[in-house]
Amino acid sequence: MVMNLPEGVASISVFATSEAKVIASRVERSHAQTNYTFDVTMRDSVAPARFHVVNKDGDPIPNAVLSSISGGELMSPLSSDVFDALGVDRPESDSQGNLLLEDLALGSTYRVEFTHPDFARCVQRSQLVSNELADIVLDRGDQVNFLVECIADPLSVPQTTIAATVQTESGTYVEIVKPDSDGRASMRLPDRHGNISVSHPKYLPAERYVYHKGAGQSLKFTLHEKGKVRGKVLREDTRAGQSGLYVQFAFDNNVIAQASIDLEGNYEAEVPAIPVSVGLNSRRLNNSRHLVEVKANETTFVPDLIAPAPREFIGTVRMPNGDPAPGVIVIYGLGRNAVVTDGQGQFRVTDDREISRGIYAMAFHPQKRLSVSFHAGPDANAIDSTLSPDGSIIGLVVDENGKPLPDIPVNLKGRFRGERGLSMITTLQTTRSRMDGTYRFVGLGEGIDYQAEVHGAFRSDYSSSIKRQSRETVIGAKRDRRPIVMTPTLLQEVMEKEKGKPEAPRRLADIEFGEWIQSGPLDHADMEGKSVLLYFGWPMQPQDVLQMIDGHYGDKGLLVIAVLEPPVNEQERQARIKALAEKSDAFSYAIVTGGGNFSNAYAGHIDHKMLLYGSDGQFVEEIHYRDALHKVRNHMLYAQP
């Protein structure tokens, strides 16, 4: 099939159908290419895949429509619009709530969306397994009614778009509805919190709402003409421009818009032409607010906003007996910032952006099996937490026949529960299954909900928490925590993802090194009996992490080595040596260039990756530098003889 694309098309998705089997293909547009040839191969299903749509009581729900499905081998989502365009009936559950799909690859994990007029939209991840029913549970939710008014132009109200953003454990989706000529609309939302926004091509609303589960709200939006607002934020102590904050615009005590601040402290925003209160984005910072009358199609200038000097957050970590815990490693924030507690067991955070969104942190003792995780709200200035014994999570990876599968990458997701039902989800650790198919995550603290996944196939729930009274949670011990099942398709997806990565040598002795720039030369005899951490990449970015690891474990049997990609010429070599020499006081660990085929390829292929070898010289695992502090700590405490 050959297709000519018009200018300005960024990408194209191609869907084809034959005997009710639908496939999808997607390509990105090249600026120099206007002609594409598609080689589309129709595929056959191994066996039917079945969904069972039920309510929370387990009763079947007929006539539930599969409105969207993505993931698996589908390169682009299949939605109701695609089914309609292809002349294929939208998949719909029968009288028993069953829905049969013939055209999907079994074993793949899909993100599915189901709709029904009497229920809220359902978004769920599901792994399709032969001869198994995948349960889809619909939530009746609450009906939310809307009324939209526009005094300046009532006839334009139907051009309004009302969008509700709902976050679920399987992902975020947006429910959209448009009002009728009377300005009325409604939608069903699940038993969750969400944000509701309104957009119009010409006007702006004077209201902004957060949907609260179970509220059954009736919400009114009033559209107004637009006006611009400009101003400047000054730091209280220096009177210099203050960046890194947000300016909020409120009407009737509700925030309706916000604007970012540039490096000079300037901000600009488009807001409704009404009286608005202008201030900074935290109660602590709102010591200066200004009420301004915004005029339609004009620019209103706001008097300077004054921001106090940046605040300081102080955390205290204690030993189980209540004494201060000095030297404890604390990892906080989305960027995995690391600090160490002082002699009083305290650490400090001065980045106001980190503080204003709340402190999410993990603290672990570098020499003892003690840890804790915690969250402090955005208005908190301090927190006091106590270390407790580490917990662990174990699980099993098997194929469809129950045979254990070794060397499968497994991720451990962590969810920090925040205020008002909000949470922060991140990948905490990665590991690979052992020869018997088991995997184990150690060194886990209280205060987080944990979940295991392989390639997006979630097989455990967030109830897998470490509890003070139960130090080990076994995933797979209960029906809702079954082992991770690797079907042929899922296994193939994982192998495809792994393809192209250089394989780490199983033995440290197989690695060749080049020119030693600092703390050398070392040979393999110098490394015998020590654990060795090899970092591949320029050592400037993770410098603090490497320094911290070397400081804690350099005299306890760990050798840290940064391996640089070999220079392309002598000029680059001399420039690199000079740059490192200027920072020599900052590097306590060894630095060497790669040598041999593997070391050269690895150093150039994967920046910011580390290889960890045990004291027996055998390969342990590959680590990203953001995970290195925790992973190396666990290795030194749990894997050392």
XYZ file of C-alpha atoms in Angstrom:
641
model
C 0.000 0.000 0.000
C 1.409 3.405 -1.002
C 0.178 6.682 0.501
C 1.040 10.340 -0.102
C 0.868 12.596 2.943
C 0.152 16.323 2.855
C 2.640 18.743 4.346
C 2.328 19.311 8.113
C 1.360 15.731 8.996
C 3.524 14.679 11.944
C 2.629 10.979 12.052
C 0.138 8.530 10.654
C -1.615 5.443 11.974
C -2.822 2.824 9.517
C -5.596 0.397 10.455
C -6.641 -2.543 8.306
C -9.383 -5.113 8.688
C -9.997 -8.545 7.195
C -12.581 -11.017 8.433
C -13.166 -8.769 11.464
C -9.489 -8.884 12.430
C -8.070 -5.404 13.078
C -4.416 -4.424 13.189
C -2.653 -1.095 13.602
C 0.578 0.372 12.304
C 2.214 3.725 13.090
C 5.077 5.645 11.501
C 6.641 9.006 12.268
C 6.780 11.513 9.453
C 10.155 12.525 8.080
C 10.443 16.151 6.941
C 11.956 15.038 3.656
C 9.558 12.175 3.005
C 6.048 12.497 1.608
C 5.599 8.983 0.217
C 5.252 5.902 2.427
C 4.888 2.224 1.596
C 3.177 0.036 4.225
C 3.699 -3.707 4.374
C 0.732 -4.874 6.453
C 0.599 -8.495 7.564
C -2.667 -9.829 8.967
C -2.233 -12.116 11.946
C -4.252 -14.891 13.469
C -5.146 -15.267 17.149
C -3.860 -18.293 19.012
C -7.178 -18.583 20.865
C -10.055 -16.274 21.819
C -9.445 -13.696 24.541
C -12.377 -13.145 26.887
C -13.413 -10.259 29.118
C -16.061 -10.578 31.814
C -17.698 -7.236 32.650
C -19.224 -7.074 36.138
C -20.201 -4.566 38.821
C -18.624 -4.357 42.268
C -20.939 -7.119 43.505
C -19.836 -9.444 40.719
C -23.099 -9.220 38.758
C -22.676 -9.319 34.950
C -23.185 -6.101 32.979
C -24.536 -6.459 29.428
C -24.052 -3.888 26.654
C -20.768 -2.503 28.032
C -18.785 -1.110 25.083
C -15.045 -1.540 24.646
C -14.333 2.075 23.696
C -10.541 1.852 23.482
C -7.770 -0.703 23.671
C -4.012 -0.068 23.472
C -0.747 -1.746 24.304
C 0.452 -5.202 23.405
C 1.332 -5.402 19.718
C -0.975 -2.477 18.879
C 1.274 0.382 17.838
C -1.641 2.826 18.009
C -4.822 2.627 20.136
C -7.974 1.133 18.687
C -10.897 3.374 19.608
C -14.596 3.585 18.815
C -13.824 6.008 15.978
C -11.494 3.466 14.388
C -14.067 0.666 14.623
C -16.674 2.955 13.054
C -14.338 3.997 10.237
C -13.524 0.376 9.430
C -17.181 -0.630 9.461
C -16.556 -3.054 12.334
C -19.087 -3.329 15.164
C -17.916 -1.865 18.441
C -17.128 -4.758 20.810
C -19.923 -5.077 23.374
C -20.568 -7.427 26.302
C -23.407 -9.943 25.954
C -26.233 -10.689 28.390
C -23.809 -12.578 30.654
C -21.276 -9.746 30.646
C -18.879 -11.667 28.381
C -16.978 -10.087 25.530
C -14.994 -12.202 23.065
C -12.055 -10.809 21.078
C -10.555 -12.858 18.281
C -8.043 -10.367 17.000
C -5.578 -9.745 19.835
C -2.357 -11.535 20.657
C -2.786 -13.628 23.775
C -0.346 -13.008 26.582
C -0.002 -9.313 25.836
C -0.976 -6.719 28.409
C -3.510 -4.179 27.190
C -4.960 -0.959 28.542
C -8.699 -1.193 27.989
C -11.502 1.335 28.443
C -15.136 0.290 28.854
C -18.159 2.569 28.802
C -21.796 2.065 29.792
C -24.512 4.718 30.203
C -25.267 3.616 33.784
C -21.639 3.353 34.938
C -18.514 5.482 35.046
C -15.844 4.877 32.444
C -13.536 2.010 33.438
C -9.810 2.069 32.634
C -7.959 -1.125 33.443
C -4.811 -3.022 32.509
C -5.413 -6.643 31.647
C -3.169 -9.486 30.553
C -5.023 -11.749 28.138
C -4.454 -15.409 28.988
C -5.913 -18.313 27.020
C -9.017 -19.920 28.551
C -9.131 -17.337 31.351
C -11.744 -14.640 31.912
C -10.282 -11.191 32.463
C -12.620 -9.476 34.945
C -13.514 -5.857 34.163
C -15.162 -4.211 37.171
C -17.356 -1.176 36.460
C -18.051 1.437 39.111
C -21.505 3.021 39.035
C -19.974 6.238 40.330
C -21.896 9.487 40.674
C -23.592 11.689 38.152
C -22.151 15.191 37.981
C -24.334 17.902 36.432
C -22.977 21.033 34.767
C -24.451 24.401 33.853
C -22.491 26.775 31.588
C -23.476 30.440 31.126
C -21.999 33.174 28.939
C -23.589 36.611 29.273
C -21.572 38.121 26.415
C -22.505 35.445 23.871
C -25.099 32.865 25.053
C -25.301 31.221 21.621
C -21.631 30.162 21.826
C -22.120 28.035 24.965
C -22.286 24.713 22.996
C -18.706 25.387 21.850
C -17.574 24.807 25.438
C -15.665 21.626 26.322
C -15.924 20.219 29.855
C -13.133 17.781 30.760
C -12.747 15.668 33.899
C -9.269 14.210 34.502
C -9.435 11.004 36.530
C -6.398 9.123 37.842
C -6.649 5.364 38.324
C -4.082 2.705 39.179
C -4.129 1.662 35.516
C -3.558 5.147 34.194
C -5.162 8.538 33.734
C -8.076 9.209 31.425
C -10.092 12.285 30.479
C -13.902 12.273 30.284
C -15.203 14.947 27.899
C -18.696 16.350 27.417
C -20.195 19.376 25.663
C -23.217 21.338 26.948
C -26.452 21.647 24.982
C -27.970 24.940 23.829
C -29.273 25.528 27.364
C -25.757 25.096 28.771
C -26.554 21.815 30.506
C -24.441 18.650 30.491
C -23.711 15.683 32.737
C -21.269 12.782 33.087
C -20.676 9.847 35.406
C -17.411 9.844 37.325
C -15.965 6.927 39.336
C -15.483 6.828 43.074
C -12.229 8.789 42.875
C -11.003 12.365 43.108
C -10.441 14.309 39.892
C -9.972 17.746 38.347
C -12.615 19.390 36.161
C -11.734 22.081 33.640
C -13.614 24.082 31.016
C -12.295 25.449 27.742
C -13.843 27.716 25.112
C -12.262 29.109 21.939
C -13.044 32.714 22.941
C -13.960 32.958 26.645
C -12.545 31.873 30.016
C -14.422 30.478 33.050
C -14.455 32.209 36.418
C -14.569 28.846 38.207
C -12.294 25.843 38.642
C -13.365 22.684 40.464
C -11.941 19.552 42.030
C -14.355 16.638 41.968
C -14.647 14.820 45.283
C -15.711 11.193 45.143
C -19.212 10.471 46.325
C -20.172 14.145 46.169
C -22.689 13.954 43.327
C -22.018 17.606 42.569
C -23.828 20.164 40.442
C -21.263 22.607 39.077
C -21.798 25.966 37.418
C -19.349 27.707 35.068
C -19.638 31.356 34.006
C -17.711 32.381 30.888
C -16.125 35.838 30.571
C -14.048 37.737 28.044
C -10.252 37.545 28.377
C -7.675 40.005 29.640
C -3.902 39.868 30.271
C -2.164 40.314 33.609
C 1.544 41.103 34.059
C 3.720 41.584 37.108
C 6.948 40.825 38.936
C 7.923 38.810 42.020
C 10.723 40.153 44.252
C 12.614 38.368 47.000
C 11.999 40.005 50.365
C 15.606 40.172 51.570
C 17.416 41.160 48.359
C 14.643 42.753 46.248
C 15.945 40.743 43.297
C 13.613 38.880 40.964
C 12.449 35.565 42.466
C 11.899 32.550 40.193
C 10.926 28.941 40.878
C 7.442 29.772 42.208
C 3.987 30.162 40.689
C 1.572 33.075 40.718
C -2.045 32.132 41.364
C -5.170 34.043 40.360
C -8.262 33.588 42.525
C -11.888 34.589 42.266
C -14.382 34.131 45.079
C -11.636 32.371 47.130
C -11.082 29.739 44.409
C -7.888 29.508 42.336
C -8.872 29.767 38.670
C -5.447 30.061 36.967
C -1.724 30.165 37.629
C 1.409 31.382 35.842
C 5.077 30.432 36.021
C 7.785 32.989 36.827
C 10.858 33.484 34.636
C 14.439 33.860 35.889
C 14.033 37.629 36.313
C 10.860 37.243 38.374
C 8.422 38.275 35.616
C 5.096 36.582 34.927
C 2.209 36.969 32.493
C -1.151 35.221 32.206
C -4.472 35.357 30.404
C -7.403 35.382 32.856
C -11.140 36.209 32.856
C -11.996 39.912 32.737
C -13.211 40.054 36.337
C -11.773 41.190 39.697
C -9.038 38.666 40.611
C -6.828 38.246 43.648
C -3.167 37.739 42.684
C -0.718 35.972 45.007
C 1.939 33.252 45.268
C 1.303 29.525 45.259
C 1.608 28.681 48.956
C -0.091 29.888 52.095
C 3.364 30.548 53.514
C 4.154 32.810 50.564
C 0.851 34.636 50.367
C 1.943 37.505 52.595
C 1.355 39.851 49.673
C -1.801 39.653 47.567
C -3.300 42.234 45.281
C -6.865 42.629 44.065
C -6.934 43.877 40.484
C -9.770 44.623 38.066
C -8.939 42.842 34.807
C -10.266 44.601 31.712
C -11.360 42.716 28.588
C -8.779 42.752 25.776
C -6.394 44.915 27.834
C -3.221 44.324 29.865
C -3.459 44.948 33.606
C -0.231 45.521 35.575
C -0.066 44.147 39.126
C 2.008 45.738 41.940
C 5.108 43.743 42.881
C 4.573 40.520 44.811
C 7.039 39.955 47.663
C 8.366 36.434 48.287
C 10.058 35.672 51.608
C 13.521 34.148 51.662
C 13.477 30.444 50.716
C 12.240 28.211 53.492
C 14.044 25.264 55.051
C 12.637 21.815 55.710
C 14.245 19.890 58.575
C 13.848 16.145 58.902
C 14.939 14.115 61.899
C 15.653 10.389 61.706
C 15.862 8.325 64.891
C 17.072 4.880 65.830
C 14.453 2.389 67.102
C 15.328 3.378 70.696
C 14.615 7.055 69.976
C 18.219 8.243 69.769
C 19.244 10.451 66.818
C 20.505 8.440 63.804
C 23.600 10.126 62.283
C 24.975 9.060 58.900
C 21.639 7.797 57.569
C 21.151 8.127 53.796
C 17.955 9.977 52.835
C 16.723 9.921 49.223
C 13.954 12.424 48.521
C 12.065 14.044 45.675
C 11.288 13.056 42.108
C 14.935 13.590 41.170
C 16.162 11.120 43.796
C 18.234 13.728 45.652
C 20.448 12.227 48.345
C 21.601 13.686 51.662
C 23.113 12.249 54.844
C 21.863 13.001 58.348
C 24.217 14.959 60.585
C 25.355 14.157 64.130
C 21.888 15.055 65.440
C 20.168 12.745 62.966
C 18.896 15.699 60.945
C 18.846 16.547 57.236
C 17.808 19.754 55.513
C 16.052 20.587 52.242
C 16.218 24.186 51.018
C 14.798 23.801 47.489
C 11.429 25.533 47.812
C 10.060 23.724 44.758
C 10.723 20.359 46.411
C 9.224 21.525 49.698
C 6.150 23.102 48.122
C 5.076 19.838 46.455
C 5.729 17.769 49.576
C 8.736 15.716 50.626
C 8.618 12.066 49.560
C 11.591 10.278 51.097
C 13.251 6.963 51.867
C 15.784 6.759 54.681
C 18.048 3.784 55.276
C 20.965 3.103 57.582
C 24.124 2.360 55.571
C 25.512 -0.185 58.051
C 22.416 -1.652 59.702
C 19.281 -3.312 58.323
C 17.089 -0.402 59.342
C 14.958 1.857 57.125
C 11.793 3.946 56.894
C 9.831 5.840 54.219
C 7.688 8.921 54.800
C 5.800 11.804 53.221
C 5.512 15.367 54.517
C 2.820 17.687 53.165
C 3.656 20.848 51.185
C 3.025 23.102 54.188
C 5.184 21.087 56.593
C 8.499 22.496 57.800
C 9.711 19.412 59.654
C 9.147 15.704 60.187
C 10.350 13.211 62.782
C 10.628 9.561 61.710
C 11.955 6.391 63.318
C 13.911 3.597 61.641
C 12.589 0.045 61.907
C 13.880 -3.336 60.660
C 13.993 -3.751 56.888
C 11.243 -5.654 55.117
C 11.388 -7.647 51.898
C 9.107 -8.797 49.105
C 9.511 -12.069 47.219
C 7.677 -13.402 44.208
C 7.765 -15.867 41.343
C 7.890 -15.608 37.539
C 6.489 -18.579 35.584
C 5.307 -19.447 32.080
C 1.753 -20.471 31.158
C 2.464 -24.024 32.309
C 3.767 -22.958 35.689
C 7.430 -23.540 34.805
C 9.750 -21.076 36.595
C 11.502 -18.598 34.294
C 14.982 -17.271 35.117
C 16.610 -13.944 34.179
C 13.358 -11.986 33.731
C 13.635 -8.244 34.638
C 11.215 -7.316 37.443
C 10.486 -3.773 38.634
C 9.319 -2.793 42.096
C 6.906 0.139 42.038
C 6.327 2.215 45.145
C 3.368 4.442 45.929
C 3.712 7.176 48.535
C 0.301 8.152 49.842
C -0.082 11.896 50.054
C -2.738 14.337 51.172
C -6.274 14.557 49.780
C -6.033 11.111 48.211
C -3.084 12.112 46.003
C -0.026 9.892 45.630
C 3.367 9.719 43.950
C 4.296 6.517 42.099
C 7.869 5.671 41.125
C 10.117 2.714 40.340
C 12.174 1.967 43.445
C 14.201 -1.094 42.504
C 14.823 -3.466 39.637
C 16.052 -7.047 39.754
C 16.006 -10.241 37.680
C 14.457 -13.574 38.529
C 16.798 -16.321 39.684
C 17.264 -19.786 38.171
C 14.210 -21.051 40.079
C 12.071 -18.129 38.835
C 11.972 -16.344 42.191
C 12.834 -12.718 42.736
C 13.421 -10.809 45.943
C 13.505 -7.150 46.891
C 15.218 -6.388 50.187
C 15.922 -3.341 52.313
C 12.353 -2.015 52.118
C 10.952 0.427 54.634
C 7.522 1.071 56.078
C 5.354 3.862 54.730
C 5.072 2.822 51.048
C 2.732 0.494 49.175
C 4.624 -1.844 46.849
C 3.806 -3.478 43.523
C 5.791 -5.821 41.243
C 5.684 -5.613 37.446
C 7.296 -7.045 34.341
C 7.118 -4.896 31.194
C 3.951 -3.150 32.391
C 2.207 -6.426 33.362
C 1.095 -5.696 36.918
C 0.496 -8.892 38.844
C 0.422 -7.707 42.443
C -1.630 -4.997 44.093
C -0.671 -2.042 46.234
C -1.779 -3.833 49.391
C 1.632 -5.526 49.398
C 2.817 -3.221 52.174
C 5.596 -3.755 54.650
C 4.002 -3.832 58.086
C 5.718 -3.502 61.415
C 4.155 -6.741 62.608
C 4.904 -8.683 59.401
C 8.357 -8.049 58.017
C 7.974 -10.077 54.816
C 5.172 -9.964 52.257
C 5.043 -12.899 49.856
C 3.552 -11.986 46.490
C 1.747 -15.041 45.153
C 0.607 -16.345 48.515
C -2.955 -15.156 47.972
C -5.303 -15.309 45.015
C -5.017 -11.607 44.294
C -1.231 -11.835 44.437
C -0.646 -14.628 41.946
C 2.764 -15.143 40.331
C 3.732 -13.122 37.275
C 2.704 -15.273 34.296
C 4.918 -14.840 31.242
C 2.900 -15.866 28.213
C 4.798 -16.378 24.935
C 3.839 -12.928 23.627
C 4.818 -11.121 26.821
C 8.094 -13.063 26.954
C 8.802 -12.071 23.372
C 8.107 -8.405 24.176
C 10.567 -8.542 27.067
C 13.217 -10.208 24.930
C 12.732 -7.596 22.191
C 13.215 -4.839 24.758
C 16.404 -6.501 25.984
C 17.741 -6.962 22.457
C 20.601 -4.692 21.514
C 21.836 -4.170 25.062
C 25.456 -5.235 25.598
C 25.593 -8.278 27.815
C 27.645 -7.780 30.945
C 30.480 -10.278 31.449
C 29.633 -12.872 34.042
C 33.072 -12.523 35.619
C 34.979 -9.379 36.556
C 38.184 -11.049 35.320
C 36.835 -10.899 31.750
C 36.794 -7.087 31.703
C 39.764 -5.244 30.207
C 40.723 -1.775 31.369
C 42.625 0.924 29.507
C 44.507 3.918 30.877
C 44.210 4.603 34.605
C 43.654 8.318 35.173
C 43.221 8.317 38.939
C 43.867 5.869 41.818
C 45.676 3.353 39.718
C 46.898 1.417 37.997
C 44.918 -1.503 39.371
C 44.862 -5.070 38.109
C 42.467 -7.905 38.793
C 44.661 -9.134 41.645
C 43.981 -5.838 43.458
C 40.249 -6.521 43.109
C 40.221 -10.045 44.501
C 38.000 -10.453 47.548
C 36.307 -7.078 46.992
C 32.966 -6.096 45.594
C 33.458 -3.838 42.558
C 31.081 -1.165 41.261
C 31.802 -0.072 37.676
C 30.204 3.167 36.522
C 30.111 3.782 32.757
C 29.922 7.424 31.747
C 31.371 10.825 32.558
C 31.544 10.968 36.380
C 30.490 14.604 36.836
C 26.705 14.125 36.991
C 26.533 11.284 39.561
C 29.629 12.540 41.366
C 27.876 12.983 44.711
C 26.343 9.510 44.458
C 29.688 7.867 43.706
C 31.379 9.868 46.458
C 28.710 8.846 48.946
C 28.988 5.164 48.019
C 32.779 5.275 48.207
C 32.650 7.124 51.527
C 30.333 4.568 53.139
C 31.739 1.351 51.700
C 35.208 2.131 50.270
C 36.860 0.867 53.464
C 34.436 -2.024 53.882
C 35.276 -4.115 50.873
C 33.857 -2.104 47.947
C 35.948 -0.691 45.090
C 34.308 2.090 43.028
C 35.630 2.616 39.485
C 34.398 5.109 36.867
C 34.988 3.754 33.332
C 35.201 6.412 30.610
C 34.697 5.904 26.907
C 38.141 5.942 25.228
C 39.017 9.364 23.725
C 38.893 9.628 19.958
C 42.238 11.437 19.735
C 45.109 12.762 21.814
C 43.599 16.261 21.993
C 40.431 14.910 23.614
C 42.535 12.757 25.932
C 44.522 15.745 27.203
C 41.375 17.878 27.600
C 39.737 15.134 29.639
C 42.760 14.670 31.899
C 42.873 18.431 32.500
C 39.147 18.589 33.328
C 39.454 15.711 35.783
C 42.610 17.152 37.335
C 40.740 20.370 38.138
C 38.210 18.245 40.037
C 40.714 15.814 41.547
C 39.816 16.751 45.110
C 36.205 15.747 44.411
C 37.031 12.194 43.291
C 38.060 9.657 45.894
C 37.413 6.685 43.601
C 39.341 5.246 40.675
C 38.884 6.522 37.099
C 39.970 4.544 34.031
C 39.280 4.442 30.302
C 37.658 1.399 28.780
C 39.778 -1.313 27.223
C 38.872 -4.259 24.993
C 35.765 -4.757 22.914
C 33.257 -5.046 25.772
C 34.462 -2.163 27.906
C 34.624 0.203 24.944
C 31.169 -0.761 23.686
C 29.571 -0.618 27.104
C 31.077 2.740 28.025
C 29.764 4.273 24.792
C 26.386 2.523 24.759
C 24.875 3.041 28.210
C 25.627 6.235 30.084
C 24.930 6.445 33.805
C 24.686 2.664 34.187
C 26.631 0.631 36.705
C 27.702 -3.001 36.892
C 28.052 -4.555 40.330
C 30.330 -7.542 40.927
C 30.481 -9.490 44.180
C 33.527 -10.314 46.261
C 33.735 -13.640 44.394
C 34.215 -11.777 41.107
C 30.813 -12.853 39.751
C 28.352 -10.463 38.128
C 25.522 -9.377 40.447
C 23.366 -6.880 38.516
C 23.145 -3.793 36.339
C 22.127 -0.625 38.206
C 21.038 2.871 37.175
C 22.952 5.480 39.134
C 19.728 6.838 40.685
C 19.186 3.434 42.327
C 22.828 2.892 43.222
C 22.808 4.072 46.850
C 19.986 1.750 47.816
C 21.122 -1.212 45.718
C 24.762 -1.073 46.811
C 23.700 -0.696 50.435
C 21.506 -3.785 50.146
C 24.312 -5.737 48.483
C 26.806 -4.844 51.208
C 24.340 -5.709 53.995
C 22.637 -8.773 52.522
C 24.909 -10.390 49.924
C 28.319 -10.091 51.558
C 29.667 -13.183 53.338
